[in-house]
Amino acid sequence: MKNIVIGQYIPGEGFFYRLDPRTKIISVIVLMVAVFLLDSIYHLLVASGVAMILLLVGKISIGRVFRGLRPLLVLLVFTFVFQILFNRQGAILVNETLTLSATSIVGVLFLTVLWRMLARRGKFRFLLLLMYLGGLYLAMRYLTFWWQITTFPFVIYEDGVTMSIFVIVRLVVIITLSTVLTLTTKPTDLTQGLEKLMRPLKVIGIRSEDFALIISISLRFIPTILDEANKIMSAQASRGADFAEGKLKDKIKQVISLLVPMFIIAFKRSEELADAMESRNFVPGKPRSRINELVFNRLDVLTSVFVVMCLTGSILIRVL
Amino acid sequence: MGIQFRQVSYHYPSGSINFYPAISDISLSIAAKGEFIAIVGHTGSGKSTLAQHMNALIFPTSGEVEIFGSVVSKRRDKKVKYNDLRQKVGLVFQFPEYQLFEETVEKDIMFGPINFKVPVEEAREIAKKAIVMVGLDESYLRRNPFNLSGGEKRRVAIAGILALDPEILVLDEPTSGLDPQGKKQMMELFKDIQDKTGKTIILITHDMDLVYEHTSRVIVLNDGLLVYDGSPDALFKRDDLAKYHLNYPETIRVLSAIKERFGVDIDVYQKDAISAANVIRLVMGQ
Ligand SMILES: Nc1ncnc2c1ncn2[C@@H]1O[C@H](COP(=O)(O)OP(=O)(O)O)[C@@H](O)[C@H]1O
Ligand SMILES: [Mg+2]
């Protein structure tokens, strides 16, 4: 539960921090659409290049954004492998025969053990996984002597490669954009921006203030609740409830010993919060003023122009 | 035996923004029997962090803790059963009433022993003893813990740890949030447990009167550093406690004020009531 980067605001300065949250929210959505419209790898690469330059201009550490991608690495690898193995369209790029033989099975087992041992150390896990997959391929390709059991074809089609690159680049772009948004926008500003943007929904009976209030209270209490959960977990561990091990039956009991107190704490906190808000004269639905009103400035106009240009560009590329 | 800290430091993992250790370079040794120790220090000085090292809830970033012969260090040792250490050193968290979750007090007290593989019947007997030990009677066993008063809940939670029959009992600010009467009763309870069982008791507290009156040893933390480890009497004879954000006990403060105000020559470190009468006589005689 620690080291969550997605959805975390990090104070800083630079061009992204000075933008109005409304501009940022709309821009992120429009840019996502623009990237999805692109259907050639070269255009996608150009778009990624532009994104990189923007990150540099905005003084956002690229390392931070990539750390946000880390939880999704497994998903990315899975997509890649899946596409390469099962997509059978387009020209054939690689056509090899893989062999299961006594030697290659030994090789595979050896590689698996080696991989698990090294992965236990906890460093360069992702790199190790890639090397392991490559190693599997090499073992089955070249260790063919002795006792061949079966052989099977290993074919990579062009579309498999392009599709997987597409999917991955798009995922990376979505995550990068939303990471930049949350990294550079205070949760309060984000909800205020959402509230303003959702104002028109009043027509269909959705009160955007309530919605924004719910979001900001939830965001505010996530760290508190995590903190409380850690505390209760430690307290129950002090009574011998080891959350790491134990049989299924014990596990259920241990989860209950965490959930019941958490619910009680959550209810207590929400009651206290409601009292505190009421005693400060908060009435749901009444108009309220803000300390910092959102204002558009020149930067927002420039950004909007840039984003619209991106969108027009990708539409034109798509259509022409 | 008991607990030994050897140059223990601890960084919280999320502490990358304010990157100073919660405790640093702590070395101390706690006997397995007969000690009554207070840990004091201002809020955020690392008391709770220190306490959680005592039953291997958190692992030192550097240095090592030896708990009843098992070494706990940064690197987890497959051979050490960390869970068993938690039975040897019982830790009562701050506001322990939040950890109650069963529908009867009895079941809640039995939760700990059963986790440590005590047979159910035996655990039930233990629960009976534990509830009496914390000064409630057996009729409480059938009650729902959520319908008890704050002080009663806290007693039940403490009974839940006592039921583990730990060798050493660690209590993190057990009196915080209680009224003066409740505080006094709680303290008498610990004194009583110590008299009866001879277990080592470690108490985290802000109450200097209690430290002065009851404990045999006091450990002072300041900004994560151990700055004093010795008798309370010697501690309160020092004149630089403000440096560590500590107060003097009430008796010392009152006697010092009298000494200064009336210019009488009295021993400000005396503790018994008879000489207090003498003080009054001296003052009235003026
Ligand atoms: N869960 C946590 N995550 C990060 N930092 C923490 C956490 N708990 C405590 N700290 C920090 O460690 C230091 C010591 O805290 P703690 O041991 O709780 O002090 P005390 O119990 O003396 O008030 C404080 O600076 C506090 O901010
Ligand atoms: Mg504390």
XYZ file of C-alpha atoms and ligand atoms in Angstrom:
634
model
C 0.000 0.000 0.000
C 3.017 2.227 0.207
C 4.709 4.206 -2.573
C 1.531 4.924 -4.482
C 2.453 7.546 -7.064
C -0.733 7.567 -9.115
C -3.009 10.196 -7.685
C -0.402 11.878 -5.542
C 0.205 15.610 -5.583
C 3.813 16.696 -5.242
C 4.354 20.391 -4.607
C 6.611 22.078 -7.095
C 6.764 24.834 -9.615
C 6.852 25.066 -13.342
C 4.478 25.561 -16.142
C 2.033 22.753 -15.327
C 1.523 24.032 -11.803
C 0.409 27.438 -13.010
C -2.321 26.143 -15.284
C -5.966 26.323 -14.318
C -7.220 22.860 -13.292
C -10.089 23.130 -15.782
C -7.606 23.624 -18.618
C -5.613 20.660 -17.399
C -8.585 18.295 -17.086
C -9.951 19.162 -20.521
C -6.485 19.074 -22.109
C -5.758 15.633 -20.711
C -9.026 14.282 -22.102
C -8.528 15.922 -25.513
C -4.908 14.733 -25.737
C -5.954 11.181 -24.923
C -8.489 11.286 -27.742
C -5.868 12.731 -30.081
C -3.428 9.931 -29.285
C -6.119 7.322 -29.825
C -6.841 8.729 -33.254
C -3.274 8.171 -34.421
C -2.926 4.929 -36.335
C 0.655 4.762 -37.489
C 3.633 3.920 -35.367
C 5.657 6.855 -36.659
C 2.979 9.317 -35.616
C 2.780 7.698 -32.217
C 6.529 8.021 -31.830
C 6.326 11.695 -32.770
C 3.550 12.131 -30.190
C 5.670 10.431 -27.514
C 8.539 12.741 -28.419
C 6.283 15.768 -28.008
C 5.132 14.401 -24.648
C 8.750 14.043 -23.527
C 9.522 17.625 -24.514
C 6.456 18.799 -22.592
C 7.601 16.948 -19.482
C 11.008 18.576 -19.788
C 9.492 22.024 -20.293
C 7.210 21.481 -17.307
C 10.222 20.454 -15.175
C 8.591 17.158 -14.219
C 11.059 14.437 -13.432
C 10.548 11.670 -15.964
C 11.687 9.178 -13.344
C 8.679 10.099 -11.211
C 6.261 9.493 -14.062
C 7.855 6.156 -14.817
C 7.561 5.159 -11.194
C 3.847 5.730 -11.667
C 3.957 3.186 -14.477
C 5.572 0.533 -12.343
C 2.390 -1.102 -11.005
C 1.301 -1.581 -14.620
C 4.490 -3.180 -15.910
C 3.046 -6.657 -15.461
C -0.020 -5.691 -17.455
C 2.178 -4.231 -20.208
C 4.339 -7.360 -20.437
C 1.241 -9.526 -20.478
C -0.289 -7.527 -23.350
C 2.954 -7.751 -25.253
C 3.345 -11.517 -24.872
C -0.327 -12.115 -25.584
C -0.298 -10.074 -28.788
C 2.897 -11.652 -30.053
C 1.745 -15.216 -29.415
C -1.847 -15.009 -30.601
C -2.133 -12.331 -33.233
C -2.013 -14.046 -36.633
C -2.362 -11.231 -39.081
C -0.035 -9.409 -41.428
C 3.305 -10.460 -42.812
C 5.345 -13.124 -41.049
C 8.373 -11.651 -39.287
C 9.870 -14.628 -37.488
C 9.285 -18.268 -38.276
C 11.218 -20.695 -36.133
C 10.704 -24.169 -34.811
C 10.972 -24.605 -31.065
C 11.799 -27.976 -29.568
C 10.899 -29.578 -26.296
C 13.702 -32.021 -25.619
C 15.471 -33.370 -22.571
C 18.091 -30.652 -22.780
C 15.701 -27.792 -23.425
C 13.460 -28.854 -20.521
C 16.502 -28.885 -18.256
C 17.425 -25.483 -19.658
C 13.929 -24.117 -18.991
C 13.917 -25.477 -15.445
C 17.358 -24.068 -14.787
C 16.331 -20.662 -16.109
C 13.164 -20.659 -13.999
C 15.062 -21.478 -10.825
C 17.725 -18.899 -11.613
C 15.064 -16.288 -12.332
C 13.158 -16.914 -9.077
C 16.399 -16.836 -7.072
C 17.497 -13.549 -8.575
C 14.012 -12.027 -8.386
C 13.984 -12.779 -4.652
C 16.772 -10.214 -4.262
C 14.243 -7.618 -5.347
C 16.375 -5.599 -7.753
C 15.802 -5.125 -11.495
C 12.788 -7.437 -11.370
C 11.395 -6.228 -14.668
C 14.677 -6.577 -16.510
C 15.023 -10.089 -15.107
C 11.575 -11.037 -16.353
C 12.454 -9.871 -19.860
C 15.756 -11.744 -19.762
C 13.936 -14.843 -18.538
C 11.461 -14.728 -21.434
C 14.319 -14.232 -23.897
C 16.208 -17.090 -22.257
C 13.202 -19.400 -22.630
C 13.121 -18.665 -26.330
C 16.838 -19.289 -26.776
C 16.727 -22.531 -24.769
C 13.903 -23.997 -26.826
C 15.382 -22.756 -30.081
C 18.921 -24.087 -29.759
C 18.880 -26.904 -27.173
C 17.447 -29.438 -29.577
C 19.621 -32.512 -29.075
C 18.655 -35.632 -27.114
C 15.214 -37.038 -26.784
C 13.005 -34.709 -28.700
C 9.487 -34.851 -27.332
C 7.689 -32.462 -29.617
C 8.435 -29.515 -31.766
C 6.129 -26.600 -32.333
C 6.282 -23.573 -34.551
C 6.985 -20.134 -33.149
C 5.692 -17.515 -35.524
C 5.548 -13.788 -34.999
C 3.332 -11.817 -37.335
C 3.828 -8.198 -38.155
C 0.482 -7.142 -36.762
C 1.265 -8.803 -33.460
C 4.253 -6.536 -33.029
C 2.554 -3.354 -34.227
C -0.600 -3.987 -32.208
C 1.332 -4.621 -29.028
C 3.355 -1.471 -29.558
C 0.102 0.431 -30.116
C -1.554 -0.876 -27.011
C 1.513 -0.244 -24.888
C 2.183 3.263 -26.170
C -1.449 4.203 -25.670
C -1.526 2.821 -22.141
C 1.711 4.618 -21.342
C 0.332 7.869 -22.738
C -2.901 7.623 -20.749
C -1.064 6.914 -17.547
C 1.557 9.567 -18.148
C -1.078 12.198 -18.839
C -3.139 11.374 -15.778
C -0.019 11.146 -13.616
C 1.029 14.608 -14.765
C -2.460 15.879 -13.974
C -2.566 14.541 -10.424
C 1.116 15.190 -9.791
C 0.765 18.893 -10.494
C -2.758 19.667 -9.281
C -3.777 19.919 -5.652
C -6.717 17.603 -4.882
C -8.747 20.628 -3.815
C -8.061 22.390 -7.121
C -8.846 19.222 -9.006
C -12.247 18.877 -7.381
C -12.976 22.561 -7.789
C -12.133 22.221 -11.467
C -14.380 19.178 -11.795
C -17.150 20.978 -9.969
C -16.979 23.918 -12.369
C -16.797 21.656 -15.396
C -19.796 19.630 -14.274
C -21.927 22.684 -13.592
C -23.921 22.213 -16.840
C -25.062 18.787 -15.600
C -27.469 20.633 -13.305
C -29.893 20.468 -16.197
C -30.258 16.727 -15.707
C -30.455 17.059 -11.942
C -26.888 16.286 -10.895
C -25.604 18.795 -8.366
C -21.920 19.174 -9.130
C -21.170 20.726 -5.690
C -22.286 17.572 -3.909
C -20.278 15.460 -6.263
C -17.172 17.578 -5.726
C -17.681 17.471 -1.965
C -17.888 13.689 -2.011
C -14.707 13.449 -4.057
C -12.747 15.853 -1.910
C -13.817 14.203 1.342
C -12.893 10.783 -0.036
C -9.500 12.021 -1.212
C -8.895 13.712 2.101
C -9.630 10.555 4.068
C -7.744 7.964 2.020
C -4.431 8.529 3.824
C -6.172 8.744 7.202
C -7.980 5.465 6.649
C -4.799 3.767 5.418
C -3.038 5.020 8.521
C -5.771 3.671 10.775
C -5.733 0.344 8.954
C -1.998 0.045 9.537
C -2.460 0.821 13.209
C -5.250 -1.718 13.691
C -3.251 -4.316 11.779
C -0.275 -3.779 14.079
C -2.510 -3.902 17.135
C -4.047 -7.207 16.063
C -0.615 -8.538 15.109
C 0.338 -7.808 18.724
C -2.408 -10.241 19.661
C -0.914 -12.900 17.434
C -2.953 -12.264 14.293
C -0.228 -12.665 11.720
C -1.650 -11.285 8.502
C 1.181 -12.759 6.454
C 0.625 -16.409 7.245
C -1.960 -18.752 8.705
C -4.632 -21.037 7.319
C -7.680 -19.833 5.424
C -9.929 -20.111 8.468
C -7.531 -18.053 10.573
C -7.190 -15.583 7.705
C -10.941 -14.919 7.651
C -10.935 -14.248 11.363
C -7.979 -11.921 10.966
C -9.668 -9.983 8.194
C -12.750 -9.590 10.402
C -10.535 -8.349 13.219
C -9.388 -5.617 10.837
C -12.693 -4.802 9.136
C -14.928 -4.404 12.193
C -12.701 -1.782 13.844
C -12.213 -0.041 10.495
C -15.960 0.303 9.992
C -16.447 1.601 13.499
C -13.653 4.129 13.061
C -14.988 5.219 9.664
C -18.498 5.789 11.054
C -17.163 7.633 14.060
C -15.000 9.848 11.886
C -17.793 10.635 9.481
C -20.094 11.581 12.346
C -17.445 13.848 13.795
C -16.828 15.399 10.420
C -20.528 16.008 9.861
C -20.776 17.665 13.278
C -17.732 19.800 12.592
C -19.109 20.906 9.226
C -22.519 21.684 10.647
C -21.094 23.654 13.540
C -19.345 25.819 10.941
C -22.667 26.424 9.298
C -22.170 24.241 6.290
C -25.478 23.643 4.553
C -25.473 21.279 1.591
C -26.608 22.970 -1.610
C -26.239 26.545 -0.388
C -24.001 28.741 -2.524
C -20.503 29.057 -1.166
C -17.588 31.349 -1.809
C -13.985 30.280 -2.275
C -10.748 31.758 -1.034
C -9.074 31.188 -4.367
C -11.326 31.625 -7.358
C -10.089 29.925 -10.492
C -8.932 32.304 -13.195
C -7.812 31.684 -16.749
C -4.626 33.412 -17.792
C -2.530 33.656 -20.919
C -0.897 30.306 -20.239
C -4.295 28.627 -20.305
C -5.128 30.176 -23.636
C -1.789 29.056 -25.083
C -2.263 25.547 -23.753
C -5.788 25.344 -25.138
C -4.542 26.459 -28.561
C -1.774 23.874 -28.458
C -4.145 21.079 -27.435
C -6.670 21.984 -30.102
C -3.851 21.979 -32.639
C -2.837 18.492 -31.516
C -6.382 17.252 -31.907
C -6.841 18.874 -35.327
C -3.496 17.451 -36.364
C -4.416 13.901 -35.501
C -7.859 14.234 -37.092
C -6.253 15.532 -40.277
C -3.708 12.718 -40.317
C -6.475 10.229 -39.798
C -8.695 11.645 -42.528
C -6.094 12.428 -45.200
C 17.846 -11.876 28.465
C 14.885 -9.566 28.211
C 15.210 -6.968 25.481
C 18.428 -5.454 24.165
C 18.649 -2.598 21.682
C 21.973 -2.293 19.897
C 22.420 0.957 17.964
C 18.931 0.793 16.566
C 17.756 3.375 14.021
C 14.478 3.425 12.175
C 13.287 5.366 9.123
C 9.629 5.193 8.167
C 9.431 4.082 4.534
C 7.183 6.961 3.470
C 9.462 9.470 5.129
C 11.206 10.521 1.943
C 9.974 14.097 2.283
C 11.209 14.721 5.805
C 14.112 12.384 5.760
C 15.146 12.136 9.372
C 14.970 8.941 11.364
C 12.094 8.389 13.826
C 14.644 6.968 16.269
C 18.380 6.837 15.865
C 21.263 4.990 17.441
C 19.348 3.700 20.450
C 21.115 1.268 22.746
C 19.510 0.023 25.926
C 18.830 -3.108 27.852
C 15.674 -4.175 29.657
C 15.562 -6.962 32.224
C 13.052 -9.798 31.852
C 11.690 -9.366 35.362
C 10.932 -6.789 38.011
C 11.520 -3.488 36.227
C 9.015 -0.629 36.130
C 10.204 1.646 33.358
C 8.744 4.881 32.038
C 9.494 6.173 28.549
C 8.946 9.914 28.267
C 9.505 12.562 25.616
C 7.502 15.119 23.693
C 5.064 14.122 20.957
C 6.867 12.804 17.896
C 10.044 12.017 19.816
C 9.863 8.361 18.777
C 8.334 6.660 21.820
C 5.756 4.628 19.918
C 8.326 3.684 17.290
C 10.640 2.432 20.026
C 7.803 0.441 21.605
C 6.911 -1.268 18.347
C 10.463 -2.544 18.032
C 10.060 -4.368 21.325
C 7.797 -7.032 19.878
C 9.102 -7.097 16.319
C 6.187 -5.226 14.789
C 8.694 -3.127 12.915
C 12.221 -4.048 11.955
C 15.176 -1.720 12.583
C 16.596 0.077 9.556
C 20.005 -0.398 11.118
C 21.262 -2.023 14.293
C 19.509 -4.915 15.966
C 17.089 -5.737 18.755
C 17.463 -8.923 20.726
C 14.185 -10.124 22.229
C 14.469 -13.088 24.578
C 17.392 -14.462 22.619
C 15.977 -13.892 19.126
C 17.744 -11.282 17.054
C 15.566 -8.906 15.026
C 17.383 -6.873 12.413
C 16.733 -5.387 8.994
C 17.074 -8.738 7.326
C 14.245 -11.139 8.117
C 15.426 -14.475 9.386
C 13.293 -17.446 8.328
C 14.272 -19.333 11.481
C 12.919 -16.694 13.866
C 9.191 -16.932 14.629
C 8.435 -13.232 14.966
C 4.865 -13.979 15.909
C 6.012 -15.855 19.005
C 7.963 -12.816 20.165
C 4.658 -10.948 20.313
C 3.473 -13.386 22.935
C 6.649 -12.816 24.977
C 6.351 -9.035 24.848
C 2.752 -7.819 25.059
C 2.235 -4.411 23.493
C -0.843 -2.379 24.318
C -1.295 0.297 21.673
C -2.444 3.839 22.273
C -6.269 3.906 22.309
C -6.443 0.100 22.385
C -10.245 0.211 22.593
C -10.300 0.512 18.794
C -8.970 -3.015 18.377
C -12.061 -4.657 19.922
C -14.122 -6.493 17.333
C -15.889 -9.553 18.781
C -19.492 -9.604 19.936
C -18.660 -10.529 23.515
C -15.890 -9.388 25.811
C -14.980 -13.007 26.486
C -14.429 -13.834 22.809
C -12.374 -10.709 22.347
C -10.068 -11.552 25.218
C -9.757 -15.120 23.914
C -8.707 -13.915 20.447
C -5.042 -13.530 21.440
C -4.581 -16.860 23.279
C -6.346 -18.756 20.484
C -4.041 -17.172 17.925
C -1.219 -18.672 19.945
C -2.824 -22.125 19.812
C -4.156 -22.244 23.368
C -7.100 -24.719 23.542
C -10.504 -23.021 23.698
C -11.428 -24.224 27.200
C -8.127 -23.042 28.588
C -8.511 -19.710 26.805
C -11.893 -19.275 28.486
C -10.272 -19.767 31.913
C -7.573 -17.274 30.973
C -10.227 -14.737 29.972
C -11.841 -15.058 33.409
C -8.551 -14.391 35.153
C -7.648 -11.516 32.829
C -10.925 -9.643 33.295
C -10.551 -9.814 37.078
C -6.965 -8.674 36.821
C -8.015 -5.441 35.117
C -10.509 -4.736 37.892
C -13.785 -5.734 36.211
C -15.906 -8.673 37.345
C -16.788 -11.824 35.468
C -20.251 -10.596 34.507
C -18.532 -8.361 31.940
C -17.453 -11.400 29.952
C -20.891 -11.824 28.429
C -21.348 -8.184 27.528
C -20.911 -6.592 24.138
C -17.657 -4.609 24.156
C -19.217 -1.810 22.118
C -21.718 -1.030 24.886
C -19.057 -0.345 27.502
C -17.782 3.028 28.638
C -14.461 4.299 27.288
C -12.526 3.344 30.403
C -14.100 -0.109 30.533
C -13.334 -0.725 26.863
C -9.732 0.154 27.509
C -9.572 -2.268 30.419
C -11.000 -5.028 28.245
C -8.409 -4.287 25.556
C -5.628 -4.448 28.146
C -7.078 -7.725 29.412
C -6.791 -8.999 25.832
C -3.022 -8.489 26.010
C -2.683 -9.737 29.601
C -4.396 -12.930 28.431
C -1.300 -13.681 26.354
C 0.591 -13.890 29.657
C 3.554 -11.943 28.255
C 6.857 -11.785 30.115
C 7.134 -8.063 29.507
C 4.187 -5.688 29.218
C 4.559 -2.519 27.145
C 1.817 0.126 27.334
C 1.689 3.084 24.943
C 0.098 6.064 26.719
C -2.514 3.934 28.485
C -3.984 6.850 30.422
C -4.391 9.346 27.601
C -7.957 10.521 27.168
C -9.112 9.284 30.575
C -10.427 11.480 33.382
C -8.185 12.015 36.456
C -10.045 9.362 38.427
C -9.716 6.865 35.563
C -6.025 7.706 35.251
C -5.448 7.027 38.909
C -7.280 3.703 38.773
C -5.387 2.683 35.665
C -2.075 3.422 37.368
C -3.073 1.469 40.441
C -3.941 -1.375 38.126
C -0.438 -1.484 36.640
C 1.160 -1.161 40.049
C -1.003 -4.047 41.189
C -0.125 -6.214 38.193
C 3.517 -5.580 38.862
C 3.283 -6.400 42.553
C 1.405 -9.623 41.864
C 3.299 -10.969 38.879
C 6.706 -9.309 39.039
C 6.597 -8.782 35.276
C 8.623 -5.988 33.778
C 6.283 -3.157 32.844
C 7.205 -0.434 30.378
C 4.970 2.585 30.335
C 4.940 5.373 27.793
C 3.532 8.458 29.464
C 3.476 12.225 29.697
C 2.580 12.154 33.391
C 5.673 13.191 35.337
C 3.987 12.758 38.733
C 3.490 9.147 37.958
C 7.052 8.728 36.726
C 8.371 10.379 39.879
C 6.161 8.425 42.227
C 6.043 4.903 40.858
C 8.749 4.009 38.373
C 12.230 2.751 39.092
C 13.775 3.825 35.829
C 13.036 6.446 33.222
C 14.123 6.646 29.591
C 13.940 10.063 27.939
C 13.714 10.433 24.176
C 14.231 13.709 22.387
C 13.942 13.958 18.603
C 14.576 10.242 18.245
C 17.684 10.234 20.441
C 18.001 8.593 23.818
C 19.065 11.453 26.067
C 18.622 9.961 29.530
C 18.368 6.491 31.003
C 18.427 6.259 34.782
C 16.520 6.864 37.994
C 13.675 9.401 38.010
C 15.051 11.066 41.145
C 18.323 11.893 39.438
C 16.473 13.085 36.334
C 14.329 15.593 38.178
C 17.321 16.946 40.104
C 18.679 18.226 36.801
C 17.781 21.791 35.914
C 17.822 21.472 32.109
C 14.660 19.461 31.513
C 13.086 22.244 29.452
C 15.664 21.364 26.803
C 13.842 18.050 26.354
C 10.374 19.622 26.606
C 9.694 17.908 29.920
C 7.926 19.239 33.015
C 8.867 18.713 36.624
C 6.489 16.699 38.838
C 3.830 18.649 40.706
C 5.377 18.150 44.166
C 8.751 19.479 43.069
C 7.133 22.468 41.400
C 5.000 23.305 44.436
C 7.828 22.857 46.935
C 10.197 24.938 44.790
C 7.597 27.699 44.558
C 7.120 27.657 48.329
C 10.849 27.689 48.890
C 11.259 30.695 46.660
C 8.164 32.595 47.791
C 8.673 32.187 51.525
C 12.416 31.769 51.632
C 12.188 28.676 53.828
C 14.850 26.043 53.665
C 13.106 22.847 52.605
C 14.030 19.759 50.639
C 12.079 20.082 47.401
C 12.732 16.428 46.522
C 10.985 14.931 49.559
C 8.097 12.653 48.767
C 6.292 11.691 51.995
C 3.288 13.381 53.561
C 4.702 13.841 57.094
C 7.413 16.177 55.946
C 4.763 17.952 53.878
C 3.107 18.811 57.201
C 6.470 20.143 58.328
C 6.581 22.371 55.298
C 3.230 23.868 56.189
C 4.416 24.445 59.746
C 7.545 26.165 58.468
C 5.548 28.388 56.156
C 2.925 29.253 58.764
C 5.657 29.978 61.296
C 6.988 32.763 59.086
N 3.377 5.622 10.137
C 4.285 6.596 10.039
N 4.754 6.999 8.842
C 5.686 7.958 8.733
N 6.223 8.611 9.767
C 5.803 8.271 11.000
C 4.809 7.256 11.206
N 4.603 7.128 12.540
C 5.407 8.038 13.121
N 6.127 8.724 12.220
C 7.125 9.773 12.499
O 8.111 9.244 13.350
C 8.428 10.138 14.392
C 8.218 9.484 15.746
O 6.851 9.174 15.915
P 6.280 8.366 17.163
O 7.169 7.216 17.420
O 4.854 8.092 16.899
O 6.434 9.438 18.330
P 5.714 9.517 19.754
O 5.048 8.218 20.021
O 6.844 9.837 20.696
O 4.744 10.653 19.692
C 7.557 11.370 14.179
O 8.352 12.344 13.554
C 6.476 10.909 13.260
O 6.084 11.944 12.400
Mg 3.000 7.800 20.355
